[in-house]
Every structure is written in structure tokens, then in C-alpha cells.
Short mmCIF file of C-alpha atoms and ligand atoms in Angstrom, two decimals:
data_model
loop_
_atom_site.label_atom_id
_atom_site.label_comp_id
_atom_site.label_asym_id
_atom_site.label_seq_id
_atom_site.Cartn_x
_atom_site.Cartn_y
_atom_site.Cartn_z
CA UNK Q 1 17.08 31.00 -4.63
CA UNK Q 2 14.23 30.52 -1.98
CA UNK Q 3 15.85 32.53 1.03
CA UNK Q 4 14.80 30.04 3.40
CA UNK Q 5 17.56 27.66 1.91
CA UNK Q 6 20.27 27.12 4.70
CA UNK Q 7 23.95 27.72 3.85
CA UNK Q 8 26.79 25.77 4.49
CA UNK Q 9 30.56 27.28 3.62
CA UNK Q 10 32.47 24.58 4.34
CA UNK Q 11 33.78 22.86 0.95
CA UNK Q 12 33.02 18.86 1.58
CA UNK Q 13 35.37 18.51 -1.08
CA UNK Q 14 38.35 19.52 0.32
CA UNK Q 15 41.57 16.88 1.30
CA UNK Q 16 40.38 17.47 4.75
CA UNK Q 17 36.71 16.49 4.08
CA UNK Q 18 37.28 13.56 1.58
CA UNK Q 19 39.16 12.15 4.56
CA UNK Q 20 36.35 12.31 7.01
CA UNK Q 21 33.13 13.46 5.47
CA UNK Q 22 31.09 12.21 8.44
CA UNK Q 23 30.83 15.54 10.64
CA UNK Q 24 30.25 17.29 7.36
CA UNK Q 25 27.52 15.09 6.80
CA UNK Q 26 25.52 15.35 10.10
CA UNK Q 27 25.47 19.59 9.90
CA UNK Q 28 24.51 19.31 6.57
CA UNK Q 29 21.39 17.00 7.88
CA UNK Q 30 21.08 19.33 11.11
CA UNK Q 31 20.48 22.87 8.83
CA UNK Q 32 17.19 20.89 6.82
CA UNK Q 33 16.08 19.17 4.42
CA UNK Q 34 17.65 20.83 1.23
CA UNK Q 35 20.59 23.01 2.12
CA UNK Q 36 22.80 25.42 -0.25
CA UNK Q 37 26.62 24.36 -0.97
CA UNK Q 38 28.32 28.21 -1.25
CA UNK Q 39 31.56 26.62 -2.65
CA UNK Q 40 29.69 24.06 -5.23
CA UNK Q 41 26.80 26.31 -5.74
CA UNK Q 42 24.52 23.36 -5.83
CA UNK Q 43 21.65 22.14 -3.14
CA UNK Q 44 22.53 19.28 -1.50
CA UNK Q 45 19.94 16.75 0.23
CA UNK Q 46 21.38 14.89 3.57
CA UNK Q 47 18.51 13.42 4.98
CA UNK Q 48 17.15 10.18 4.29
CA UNK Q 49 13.84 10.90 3.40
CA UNK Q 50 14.99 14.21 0.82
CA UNK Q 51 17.24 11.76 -0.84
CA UNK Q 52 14.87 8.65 -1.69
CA UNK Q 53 12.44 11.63 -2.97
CA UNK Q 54 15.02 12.82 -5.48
CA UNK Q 55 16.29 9.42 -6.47
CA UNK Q 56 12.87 7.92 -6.98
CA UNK Q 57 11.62 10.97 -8.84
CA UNK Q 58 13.26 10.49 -12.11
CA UNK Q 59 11.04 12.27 -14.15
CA UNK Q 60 11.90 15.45 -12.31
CA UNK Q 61 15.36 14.75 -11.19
CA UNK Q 62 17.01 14.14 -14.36
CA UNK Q 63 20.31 12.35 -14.83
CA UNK Q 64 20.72 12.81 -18.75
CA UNK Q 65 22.62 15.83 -18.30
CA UNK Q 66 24.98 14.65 -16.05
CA UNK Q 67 25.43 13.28 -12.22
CA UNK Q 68 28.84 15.16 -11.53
CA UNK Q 69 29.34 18.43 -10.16
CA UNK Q 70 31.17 20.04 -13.39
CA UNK Q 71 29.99 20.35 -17.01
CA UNK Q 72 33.02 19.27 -18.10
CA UNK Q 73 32.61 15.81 -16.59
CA UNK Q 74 28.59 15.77 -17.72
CA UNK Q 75 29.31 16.58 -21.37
CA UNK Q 76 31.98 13.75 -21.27
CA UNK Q 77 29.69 11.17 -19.84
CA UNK Q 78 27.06 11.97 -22.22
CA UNK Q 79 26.14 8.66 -23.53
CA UNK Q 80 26.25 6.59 -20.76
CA UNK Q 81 23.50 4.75 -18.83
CA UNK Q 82 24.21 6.46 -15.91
CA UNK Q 83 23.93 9.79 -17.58
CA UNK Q 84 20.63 9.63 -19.51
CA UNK Q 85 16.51 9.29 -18.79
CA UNK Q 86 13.78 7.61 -20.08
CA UNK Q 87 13.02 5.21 -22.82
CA UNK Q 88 17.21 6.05 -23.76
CA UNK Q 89 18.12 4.67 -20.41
CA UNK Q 90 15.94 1.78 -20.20
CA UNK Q 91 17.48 0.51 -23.82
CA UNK Q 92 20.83 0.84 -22.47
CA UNK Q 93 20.50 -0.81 -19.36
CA UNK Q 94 18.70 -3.76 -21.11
CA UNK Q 95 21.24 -4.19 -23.66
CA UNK Q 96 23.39 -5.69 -20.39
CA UNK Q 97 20.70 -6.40 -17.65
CA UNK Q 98 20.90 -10.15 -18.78
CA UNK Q 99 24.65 -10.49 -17.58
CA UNK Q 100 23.56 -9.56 -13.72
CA UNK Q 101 20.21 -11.52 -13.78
CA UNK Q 102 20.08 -13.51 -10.39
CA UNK Q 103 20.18 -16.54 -12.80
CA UNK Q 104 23.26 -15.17 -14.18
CA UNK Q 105 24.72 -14.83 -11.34
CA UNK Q 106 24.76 -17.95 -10.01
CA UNK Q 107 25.98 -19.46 -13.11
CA UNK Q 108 29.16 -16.49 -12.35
CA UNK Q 109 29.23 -18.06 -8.37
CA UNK Q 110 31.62 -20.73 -8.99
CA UNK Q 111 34.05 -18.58 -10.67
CA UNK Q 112 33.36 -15.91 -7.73
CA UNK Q 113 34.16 -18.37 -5.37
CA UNK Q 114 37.72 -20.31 -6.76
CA UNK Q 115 38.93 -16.83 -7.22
CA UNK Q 116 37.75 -16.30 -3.25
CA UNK Q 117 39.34 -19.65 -1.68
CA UNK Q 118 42.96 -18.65 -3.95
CA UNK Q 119 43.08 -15.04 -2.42
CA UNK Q 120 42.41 -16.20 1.10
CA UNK Q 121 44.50 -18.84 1.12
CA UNK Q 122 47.40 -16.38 -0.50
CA UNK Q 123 46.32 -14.13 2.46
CA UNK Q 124 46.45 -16.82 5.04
CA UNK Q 125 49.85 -17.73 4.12
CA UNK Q 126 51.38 -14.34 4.15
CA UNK Q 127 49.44 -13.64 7.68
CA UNK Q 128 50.59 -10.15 8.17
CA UNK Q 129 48.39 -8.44 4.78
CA UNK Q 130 47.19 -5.27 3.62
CA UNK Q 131 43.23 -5.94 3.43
CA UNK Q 132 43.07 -2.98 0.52
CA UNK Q 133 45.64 -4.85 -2.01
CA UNK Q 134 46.11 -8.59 -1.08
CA UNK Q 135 42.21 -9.19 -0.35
CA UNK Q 136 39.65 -6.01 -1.60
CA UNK Q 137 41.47 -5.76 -4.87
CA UNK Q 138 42.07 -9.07 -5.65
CA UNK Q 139 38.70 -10.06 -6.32
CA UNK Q 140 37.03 -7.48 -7.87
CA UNK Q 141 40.34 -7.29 -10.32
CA UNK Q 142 40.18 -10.95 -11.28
CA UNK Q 143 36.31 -11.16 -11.96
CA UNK Q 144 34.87 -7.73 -13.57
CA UNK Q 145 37.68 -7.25 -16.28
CA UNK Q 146 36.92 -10.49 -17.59
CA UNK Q 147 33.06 -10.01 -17.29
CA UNK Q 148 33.24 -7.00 -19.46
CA UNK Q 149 35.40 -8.45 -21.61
CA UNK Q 150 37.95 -5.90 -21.45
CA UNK Q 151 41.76 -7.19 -23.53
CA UNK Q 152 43.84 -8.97 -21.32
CA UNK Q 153 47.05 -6.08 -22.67
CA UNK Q 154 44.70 -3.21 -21.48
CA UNK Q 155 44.15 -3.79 -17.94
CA UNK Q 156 47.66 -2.65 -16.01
CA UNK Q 157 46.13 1.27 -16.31
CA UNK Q 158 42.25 -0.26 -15.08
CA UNK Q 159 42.05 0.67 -11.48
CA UNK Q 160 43.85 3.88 -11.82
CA UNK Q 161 41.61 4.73 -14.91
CA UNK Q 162 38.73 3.59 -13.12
CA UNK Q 163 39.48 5.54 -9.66
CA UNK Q 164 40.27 8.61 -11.60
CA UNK Q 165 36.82 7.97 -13.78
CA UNK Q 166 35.50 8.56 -10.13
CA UNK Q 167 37.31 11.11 -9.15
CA UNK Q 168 36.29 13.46 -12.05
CA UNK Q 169 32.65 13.25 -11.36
CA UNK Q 170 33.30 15.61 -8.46
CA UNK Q 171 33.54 19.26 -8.52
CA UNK Q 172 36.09 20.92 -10.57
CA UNK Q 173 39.01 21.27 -7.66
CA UNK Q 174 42.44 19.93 -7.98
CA UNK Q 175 41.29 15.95 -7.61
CA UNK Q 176 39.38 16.44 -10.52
CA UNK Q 177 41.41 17.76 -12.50
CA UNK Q 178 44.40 15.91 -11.58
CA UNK Q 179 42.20 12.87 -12.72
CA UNK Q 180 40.80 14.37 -16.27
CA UNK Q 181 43.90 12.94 -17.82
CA UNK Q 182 43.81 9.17 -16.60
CA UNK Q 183 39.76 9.23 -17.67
CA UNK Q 184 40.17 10.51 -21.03
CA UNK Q 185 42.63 7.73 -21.40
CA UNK Q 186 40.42 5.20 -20.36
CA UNK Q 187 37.82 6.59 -23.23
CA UNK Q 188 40.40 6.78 -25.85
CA UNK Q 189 41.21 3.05 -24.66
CA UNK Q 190 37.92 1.93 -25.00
CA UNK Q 191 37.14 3.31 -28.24
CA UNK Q 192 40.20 0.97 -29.40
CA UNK Q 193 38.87 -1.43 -28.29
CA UNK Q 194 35.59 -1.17 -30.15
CA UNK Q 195 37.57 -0.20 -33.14
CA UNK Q 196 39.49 -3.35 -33.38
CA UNK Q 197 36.80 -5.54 -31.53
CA UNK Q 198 39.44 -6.64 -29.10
CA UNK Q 199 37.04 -7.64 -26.54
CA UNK Q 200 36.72 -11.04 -24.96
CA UNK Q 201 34.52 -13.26 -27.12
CA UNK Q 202 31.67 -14.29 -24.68
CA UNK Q 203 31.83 -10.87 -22.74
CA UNK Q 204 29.35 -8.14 -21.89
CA UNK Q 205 31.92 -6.14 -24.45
CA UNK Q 206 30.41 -8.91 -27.25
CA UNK Q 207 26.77 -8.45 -26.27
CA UNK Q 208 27.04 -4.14 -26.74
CA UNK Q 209 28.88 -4.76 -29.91
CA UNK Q 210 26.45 -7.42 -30.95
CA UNK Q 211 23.69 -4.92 -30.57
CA UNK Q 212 25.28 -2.04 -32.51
CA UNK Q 213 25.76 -4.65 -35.00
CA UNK Q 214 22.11 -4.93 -35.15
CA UNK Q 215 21.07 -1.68 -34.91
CA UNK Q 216 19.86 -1.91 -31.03
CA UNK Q 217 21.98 1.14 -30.47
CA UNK Q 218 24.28 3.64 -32.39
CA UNK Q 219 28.13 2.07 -32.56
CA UNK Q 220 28.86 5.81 -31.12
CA UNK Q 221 28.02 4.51 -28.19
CA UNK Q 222 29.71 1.79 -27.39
CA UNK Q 223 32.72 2.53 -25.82
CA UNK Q 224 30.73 4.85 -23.23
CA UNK Q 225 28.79 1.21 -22.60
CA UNK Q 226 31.82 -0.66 -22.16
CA UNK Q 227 33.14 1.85 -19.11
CA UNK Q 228 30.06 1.76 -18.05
CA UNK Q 229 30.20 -1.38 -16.03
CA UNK Q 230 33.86 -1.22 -16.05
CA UNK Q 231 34.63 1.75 -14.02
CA UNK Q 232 31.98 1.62 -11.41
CA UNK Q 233 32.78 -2.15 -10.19
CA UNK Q 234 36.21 -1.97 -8.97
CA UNK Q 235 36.82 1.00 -6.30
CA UNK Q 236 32.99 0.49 -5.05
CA UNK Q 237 33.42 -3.19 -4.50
CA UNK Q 238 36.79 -2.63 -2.97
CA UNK Q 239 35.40 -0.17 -1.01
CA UNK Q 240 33.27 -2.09 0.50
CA UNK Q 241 35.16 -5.28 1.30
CA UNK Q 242 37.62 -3.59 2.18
CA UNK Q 243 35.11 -1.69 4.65
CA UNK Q 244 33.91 -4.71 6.41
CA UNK Q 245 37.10 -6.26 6.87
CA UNK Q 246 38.22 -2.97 9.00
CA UNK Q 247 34.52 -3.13 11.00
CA UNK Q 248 35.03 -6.30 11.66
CA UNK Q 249 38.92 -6.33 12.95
CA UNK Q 250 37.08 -3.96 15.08
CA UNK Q 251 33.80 -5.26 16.08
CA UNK Q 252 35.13 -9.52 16.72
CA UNK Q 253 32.35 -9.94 18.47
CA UNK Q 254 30.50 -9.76 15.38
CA UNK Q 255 33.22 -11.50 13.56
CA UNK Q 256 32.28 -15.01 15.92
CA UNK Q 257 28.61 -14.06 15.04
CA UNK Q 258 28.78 -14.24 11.38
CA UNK Q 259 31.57 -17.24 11.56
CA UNK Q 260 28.93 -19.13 13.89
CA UNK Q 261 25.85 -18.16 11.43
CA UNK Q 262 26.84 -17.34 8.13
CA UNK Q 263 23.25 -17.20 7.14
CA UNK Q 264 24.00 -13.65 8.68
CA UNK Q 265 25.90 -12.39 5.81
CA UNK Q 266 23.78 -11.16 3.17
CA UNK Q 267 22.15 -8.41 5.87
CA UNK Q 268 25.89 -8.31 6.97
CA UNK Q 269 26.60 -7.18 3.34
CA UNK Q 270 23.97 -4.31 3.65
CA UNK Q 271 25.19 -3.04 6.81
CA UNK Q 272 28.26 -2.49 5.42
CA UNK Q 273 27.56 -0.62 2.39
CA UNK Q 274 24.85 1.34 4.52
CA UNK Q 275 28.31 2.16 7.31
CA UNK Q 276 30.66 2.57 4.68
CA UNK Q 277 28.67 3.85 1.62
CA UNK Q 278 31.95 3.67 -1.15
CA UNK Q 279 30.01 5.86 -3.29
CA UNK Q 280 29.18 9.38 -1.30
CA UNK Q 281 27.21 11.55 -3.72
CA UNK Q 282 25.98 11.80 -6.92
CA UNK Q 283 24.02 14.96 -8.76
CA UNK Q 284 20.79 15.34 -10.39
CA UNK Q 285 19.18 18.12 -12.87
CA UNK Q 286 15.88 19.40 -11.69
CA UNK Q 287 13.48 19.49 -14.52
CA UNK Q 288 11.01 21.73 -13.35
CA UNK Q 289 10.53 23.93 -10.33
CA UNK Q 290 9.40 21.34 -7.24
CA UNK Q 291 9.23 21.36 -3.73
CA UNK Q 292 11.52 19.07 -1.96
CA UNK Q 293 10.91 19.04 2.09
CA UNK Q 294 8.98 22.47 1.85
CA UNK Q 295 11.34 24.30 -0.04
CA UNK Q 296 11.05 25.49 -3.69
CA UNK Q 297 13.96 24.27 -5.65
CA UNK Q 298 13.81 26.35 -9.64
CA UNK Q 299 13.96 24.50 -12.93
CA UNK Q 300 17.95 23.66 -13.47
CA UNK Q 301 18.61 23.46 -10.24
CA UNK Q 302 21.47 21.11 -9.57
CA UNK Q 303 20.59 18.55 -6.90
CA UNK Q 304 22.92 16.53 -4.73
CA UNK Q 305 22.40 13.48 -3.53
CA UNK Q 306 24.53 12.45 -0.43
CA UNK Q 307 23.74 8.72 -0.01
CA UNK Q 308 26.55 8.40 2.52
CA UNK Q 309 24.74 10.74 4.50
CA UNK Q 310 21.26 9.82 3.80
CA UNK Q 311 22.73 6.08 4.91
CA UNK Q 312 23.73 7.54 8.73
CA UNK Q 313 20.35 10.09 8.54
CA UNK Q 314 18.84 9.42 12.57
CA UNK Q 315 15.68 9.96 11.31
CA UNK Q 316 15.42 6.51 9.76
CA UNK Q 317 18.15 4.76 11.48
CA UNK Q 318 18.60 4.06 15.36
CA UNK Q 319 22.24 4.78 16.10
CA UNK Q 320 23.97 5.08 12.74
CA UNK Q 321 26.95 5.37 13.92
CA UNK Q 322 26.77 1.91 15.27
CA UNK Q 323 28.08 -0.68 13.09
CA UNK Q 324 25.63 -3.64 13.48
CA UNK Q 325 25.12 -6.74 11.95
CA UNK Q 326 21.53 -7.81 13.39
CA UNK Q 327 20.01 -4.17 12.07
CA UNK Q 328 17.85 -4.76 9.26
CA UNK Q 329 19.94 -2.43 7.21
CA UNK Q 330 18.22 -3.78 3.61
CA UNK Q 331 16.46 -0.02 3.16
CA UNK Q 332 20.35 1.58 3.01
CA UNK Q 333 20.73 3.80 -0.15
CA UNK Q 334 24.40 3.07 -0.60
CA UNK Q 335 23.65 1.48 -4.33
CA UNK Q 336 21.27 4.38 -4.79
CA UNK Q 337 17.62 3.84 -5.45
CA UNK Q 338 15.21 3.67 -8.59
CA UNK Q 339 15.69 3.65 -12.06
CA UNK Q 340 19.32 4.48 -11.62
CA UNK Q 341 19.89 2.04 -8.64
CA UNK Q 342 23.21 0.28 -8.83
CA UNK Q 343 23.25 -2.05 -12.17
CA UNK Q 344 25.98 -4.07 -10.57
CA UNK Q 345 24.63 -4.73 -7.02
CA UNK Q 346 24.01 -8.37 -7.59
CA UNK Q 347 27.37 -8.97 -8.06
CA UNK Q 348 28.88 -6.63 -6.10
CA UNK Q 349 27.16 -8.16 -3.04
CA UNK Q 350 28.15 -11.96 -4.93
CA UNK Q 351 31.72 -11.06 -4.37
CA UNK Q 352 31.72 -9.27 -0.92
CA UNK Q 353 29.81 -11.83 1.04
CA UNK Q 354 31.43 -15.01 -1.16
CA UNK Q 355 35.14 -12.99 0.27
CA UNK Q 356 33.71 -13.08 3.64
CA UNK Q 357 32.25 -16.44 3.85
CA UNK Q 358 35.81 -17.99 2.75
CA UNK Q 359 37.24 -15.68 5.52
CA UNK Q 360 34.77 -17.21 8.26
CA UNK Q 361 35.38 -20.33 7.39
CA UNK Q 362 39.31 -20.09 7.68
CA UNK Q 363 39.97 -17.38 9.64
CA UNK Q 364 39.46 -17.34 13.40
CA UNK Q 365 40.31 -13.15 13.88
CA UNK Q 366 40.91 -10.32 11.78
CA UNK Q 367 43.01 -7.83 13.74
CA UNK Q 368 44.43 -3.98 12.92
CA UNK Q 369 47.95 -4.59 12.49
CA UNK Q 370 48.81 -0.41 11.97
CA UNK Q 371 47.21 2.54 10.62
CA UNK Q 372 45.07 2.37 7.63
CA UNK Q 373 44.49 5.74 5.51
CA UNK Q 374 41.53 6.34 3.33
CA UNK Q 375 42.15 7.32 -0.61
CA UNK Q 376 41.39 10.70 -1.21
CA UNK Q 377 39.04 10.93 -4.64
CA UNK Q 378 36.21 12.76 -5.03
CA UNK Q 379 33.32 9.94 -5.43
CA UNK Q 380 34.90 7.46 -3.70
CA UNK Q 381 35.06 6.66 -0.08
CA UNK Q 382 37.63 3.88 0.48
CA UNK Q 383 40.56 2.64 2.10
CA UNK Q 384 43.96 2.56 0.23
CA UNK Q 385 45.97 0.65 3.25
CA UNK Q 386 44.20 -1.23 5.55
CA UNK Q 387 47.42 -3.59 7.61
CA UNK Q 388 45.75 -6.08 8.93
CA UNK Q 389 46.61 -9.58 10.56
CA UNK Q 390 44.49 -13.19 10.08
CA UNK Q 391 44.53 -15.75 12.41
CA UNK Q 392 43.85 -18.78 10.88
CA UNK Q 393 41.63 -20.48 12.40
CA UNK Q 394 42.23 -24.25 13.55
CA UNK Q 395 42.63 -26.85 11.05
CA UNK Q 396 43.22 -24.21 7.98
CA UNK Q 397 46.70 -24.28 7.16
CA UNK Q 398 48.45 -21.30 7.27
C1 HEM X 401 29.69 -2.02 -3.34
C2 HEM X 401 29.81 -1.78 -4.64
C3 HEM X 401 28.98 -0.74 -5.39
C4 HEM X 401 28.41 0.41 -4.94
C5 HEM X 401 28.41 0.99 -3.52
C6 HEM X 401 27.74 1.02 -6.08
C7 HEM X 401 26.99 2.19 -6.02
C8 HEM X 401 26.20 2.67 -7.05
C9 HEM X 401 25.28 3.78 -6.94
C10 HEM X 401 25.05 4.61 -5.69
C11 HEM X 401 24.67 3.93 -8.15
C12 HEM X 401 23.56 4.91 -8.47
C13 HEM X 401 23.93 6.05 -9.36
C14 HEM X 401 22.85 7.11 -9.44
O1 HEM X 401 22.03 7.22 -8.53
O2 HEM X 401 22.91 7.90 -10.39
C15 HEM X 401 25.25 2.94 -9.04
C16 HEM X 401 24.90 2.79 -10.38
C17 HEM X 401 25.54 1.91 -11.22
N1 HEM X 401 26.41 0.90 -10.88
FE1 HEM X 401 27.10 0.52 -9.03
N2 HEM X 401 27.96 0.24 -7.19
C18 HEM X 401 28.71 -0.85 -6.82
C19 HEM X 401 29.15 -1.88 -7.64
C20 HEM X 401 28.94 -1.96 -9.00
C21 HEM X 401 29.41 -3.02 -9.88
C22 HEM X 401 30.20 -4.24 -9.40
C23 HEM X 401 29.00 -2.70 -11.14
C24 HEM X 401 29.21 -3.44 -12.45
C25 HEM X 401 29.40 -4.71 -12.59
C26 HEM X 401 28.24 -1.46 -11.06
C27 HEM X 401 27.64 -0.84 -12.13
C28 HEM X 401 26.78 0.23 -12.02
C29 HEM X 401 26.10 0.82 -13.17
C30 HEM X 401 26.21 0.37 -14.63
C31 HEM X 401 25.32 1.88 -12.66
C32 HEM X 401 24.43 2.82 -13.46
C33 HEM X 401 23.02 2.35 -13.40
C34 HEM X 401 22.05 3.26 -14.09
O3 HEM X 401 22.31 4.46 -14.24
O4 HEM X 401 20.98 2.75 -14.48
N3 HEM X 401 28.23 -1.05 -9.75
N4 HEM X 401 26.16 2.15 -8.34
#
């Protein structure tokens, strides 16, 4: 190891630092460019600039064996699209691209949006909600299971397979391996499911079976597919409504701003992944020895990527810390960047801004109502209560 490789001790892992990352985060950026995690024994890039090198840089920075901080985890997610390179990875993601076109999605827009009006209205009638389960959840839960196709009997265990899924891409501490049980249900489930073909007819599910059917790809691999685009789209996405509903109980300023102009929400939508950034950090292999802001980093290095961090870097952001609307926050890295960059973002920003538009329209104020509490997993930076109160606004029955 280069010896002019800061060293942070701290473990950004622990309860404490799951729960609020943030200070973590800016030392991290403050030691340089590349800095060494003792605990993890990995490098970790914090700054903006270090990160979009190493995500764009796929050639070097290798995801094929693994974007988790244990082997256990990377031999497990062998398989997947997030876990391989090359010509593998670019058959993979094409087998589903199609379902997330822009074309697609507006054909999935209507749906997005009936399932939007029901769960504010719900929410608007109960007044008093938790913004985690009775709004952030609901939509994600009634869209994506269906979209994948996954059998209406298997989906009670989803977001607790999927959040654990999460959770065990992080080191090998106690969250992870509390969580190593849950995921290796989820696999066994899936591979059920392929077994029997249980999956929805007319589902991403159908299209990866259809093209192990025709030899596209090896049937091996379709059950790694089908949790592919299963168990990234639920805790992100409910991350980050969730996210924006607490910044804007806070900031109703900005609330009035989007309600008066809601022409303002798609940048809205990118301000508050860039603030909240559901997904922190996710590792690469380094293929070859290369320099990465003037430091040497050997062949097999391991290589974090702190988007989170990257997302709140002052080097390419004025004030990070401030939550703002009217920034042109459309460079944030919180769906990652290149080859790898979030499959799902198209519909993952479909369903936060269509939840907020139906909001702005009926809902004069979003106010804290008690103390919300973040979840503590590995990979996932989220709320898990978030009491809020809606005031309708006039006209809207409530
Ligand atoms: C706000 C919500 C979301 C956030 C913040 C998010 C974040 C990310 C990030 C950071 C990556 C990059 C991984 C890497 O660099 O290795 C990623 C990849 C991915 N995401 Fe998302 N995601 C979200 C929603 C979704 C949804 C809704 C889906 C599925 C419908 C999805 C499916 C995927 C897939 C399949 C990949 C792997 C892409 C590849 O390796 O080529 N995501 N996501």
C-alpha cells in the first residue's frame, strides 16, 4: 500500500454510523482523494470527482467479482447484472432494458398514477400517517412486484428479503450476517419460481425465461435475473420518497414552490436523491494497478465508492448540505454512473415525482408530527418511521 494513503479508523459501518454517516463522510473527503478503511481494509473514494473516475472506468474498475464488501456476498451474487463486465453485462441488461425504455414507461404511467391518487387519498383520510409505510411503501410495493412478475403467494417475505438482499452487500459485521438468512431465502424463492414458471404471464419474469428458452442466456441464470430488478426497487425508491416527504415537511417553503410550479419536480426528484442518496456505497475490483487522484492503487485492490458522499462533495456542489429545489442537481451520482448506472432510474423517478405531484395537488402542508428514525442496514440509507401530518388542501376531501 502506497504510504501516502490516509487512514481512517473509524468503522462507517457501525449502528452508530449507519445512523448518521454524514460526518463520516466529510473526514473521509477532508484526508484526500483515495483514503484507507483500517476496519474494511478497502480504499474508499469520497470525493466527487474520485468517484465518477472509478464508476466511469469500467474496464479497470471491475464489478464481475462483486460490489459488496465480503466474498461471501460477491460469490453469491455471481451472476447478476450488477455483478459482471463486459459483453456478459451488456447481454444481461438488454435481455430487460426494453421494460424501462422511456416509451415503456409511459405506457406503465397510468398504472403509476391510479396506484398514486388511491394511496394519497388513503393518506388524506387517515391525516395523522407514517410517510415510511402508508405513502413510501405503498407505491413501490404495488407497482415493481407486478412488473417483475413475481407470484402473487410469494410477496409477504419481499421487502424484508429485499432490505436484507441490501444489507448483505456490506461488510461482514453483525447486519450482514443477521441478513444472510432472509437473502438466501429470497434465492431459494426465486429459483422456485423459475422451476415451476410461476411468474406473471406478461412480466419481466416472462421475458428472462423467454430468453433462456431461446438460448439468449443459460437457465442458471435466471433466478439471479429475476432479483435483479426485484431487490434493488423497493428500499431505494422508498428511500427516496420517503426522503423528500421529510425535506419537504421541513423546507414548506419549497413545498408552495413545487405545488405552485410542478414543472419543478423532475429537478426536485434529483435533488432529493442527490440529499438523500438511499444507496450509500458500492465496491469495485481494480483490474490493474492505476492512479486514482495521484495515488497508486495495486491490481485487486478493492475500491469503494461512496456516492452518498460524492453527492454532498463541496468541490462540485455549493452548499450540500442545503436542501434545494432550484439547484441544478441533474449531475448527482445517487443512481451511480456508467455502464452500471441505475437500470431502474426511469421508473424510480416515474413513481417518486407521480407520488409527489398527487401530493401537491391535494395537500396544502406536510408537517413532522414526532420523531422519525432511520433503518439501520448496511446499503441502505432510509427512513423506517417518518410520523407525519397532511393538510389537505382546500377543496380535496379529507
Ligand atoms: C431511488 C431509487 C433508486 C436508487 C437510489 C438506485 C441506485 C442505484 C445505484 C447507485 C446503482 C449502481 C450500482 C453500481 O454502481 O454498481 C443501481 C443499479 C441498479 N439498479 Fe437502481 N436504484 C433505484 C431504483 C431502482 C429500481 C426501481 C430498479 C428496478 C426496477 C433498480 C434496478 C437496478 C439495477 C438492475 C441495477 C444494476 C444495473 C447494472 O449493474 O447494470 N433500481 N441503482
Amino acid at each position: 500500500m502506497s504510504i501516502t494513503v490516509p487512514r481512517y479508523g473509524a468503522d462507517i459501518y457501525s449502528t452508530a454510523a449507519i445512523l448518521d454517516p454524514y460526518p463520516h463522510y466529510a473526514e473521509l473527503r477532508e484526508l484526500g482523494p483515495v483514503v484507507w478503511l483500517t476496519k474494511q481494509k478497502v480504499y474508499a473514494v469520497a470525493r466527487y470527482a474520485e468517484c465518477k473516475q472509478v464508476l466511469l472506468d469500467d474496464e479497470t474498475f471491475v464489478s464481475g467479482d462483486g460490489v459488496a464488501l465480503n466474498a461471501l456476498a460477491n460469490r453469491l451474487g455471481r451472476g447478476t447484472t450488477l455483478n459482471s463486465d463486459g459483453d456478459e453485462h451488456a447481454l444481461k441488461r438488454s435481455v430487460l432494458a426494453h421494460r424501462l425504455t422511456p416509451k415503456a414507461l409511459r405506457t406503465m404511467g397510468r398504472a403509476v398514477q391510479d396506484e398514486a391518487e388511491r394511496i394519497v387519498d388513503a393518506a388524506i383520510a387517515k391525516q395523522w400517517v407514517d410517510g415510511v409505510q402508508d405513502l413510501a411503501t405503498a407505491l413501490p410495493t404495488s407497482i415493481v412486484p407486478d412488473l417483475v412478475g413475481w407470484p402473487k403467494d410469494g410477496r409477504e417475505n419481499l421487502l424484508r428479503w429485499a432490505g436484507a438482499t441490501f444489507d448483505s452487500l456490506g461488510p461482514f459485521n453483525r447486519h450482514a450476517l443477521g441478513s444472510a438468512k432472509a437473502s438466501a431465502e429470497m434465492m431459494a424463492f426465486s429459483r422456485r419460481v423459475v422451476r415451476e414458471r410461476s411468474v406473471l404471464p406478461g412480466s419481466m419474469g416472462a421475458d428472462v425465461l423467454a430468453a433462456a428458452d431461446e438460448n439468449r442466456i443459460e437457465r442458471s441464470q435466471c433466478p439471479a435475473l429475476m432479483i435483479d430488478y426485484l431487490a434493488p426497487s423497493l428500499d431505494t425508491t422508498i428511500g427516496a420518497i420517503s426522503g423528500a416527504l421529510h425535506l419537504f415537511s421541513r423546507h414548506p417553503d419549497q413545498w408552495q414552490a413545487v405545488r405552485q410550479d410542478p414543472g419543478l419536480l423532475p429537478n426536485a426528484v434529483n435533488e432529493v436523491v442527490r440529499y438523500t442518496s438511499p444507496l450509500r456505497a458500492f465496491s469495485r475490483r481494480a483490474a490493474r494497478d492505476v492512479e486514482v487522484g495521484g495515488v497508486t492503487l495495486p491490481r485487486n485492490a478493492r475500491v469503494l465508492v461512496i456516492y452518498a458522499s460524492a453527492n454532498r462533495d463541496r468541490r462540485q456542489w455549493q452548499d450540500p448540505d442545503e436542501f434545494d429545489i432550484t439547484r441544478d442537481a441533474s449531475a448527482q451520482l445517487g443512481f451511480g454512473s456508467g455502464v452500471h448506472g441505475c437500470a431502474g432510474q426511469g421508473l424510480a423517478r416515474l413513481e417518486t415525482r407521480t407520488i409527489l405531484e398527487v401530493l401537491a395537488t391535494r395537500v396544502e402542508r406536510i408537517e413532522p408530527a414526532g420523531p422519525a428514525s432511520y433503518a439501520v442496514n448496511n446499503v441502505i440509507h432510509r427512513f423506517d418511521r417518518l410520523p407525519l401530518r397532511l393538510v389537505a388542501a382546500e377543496g380535496t376531501a379529507s
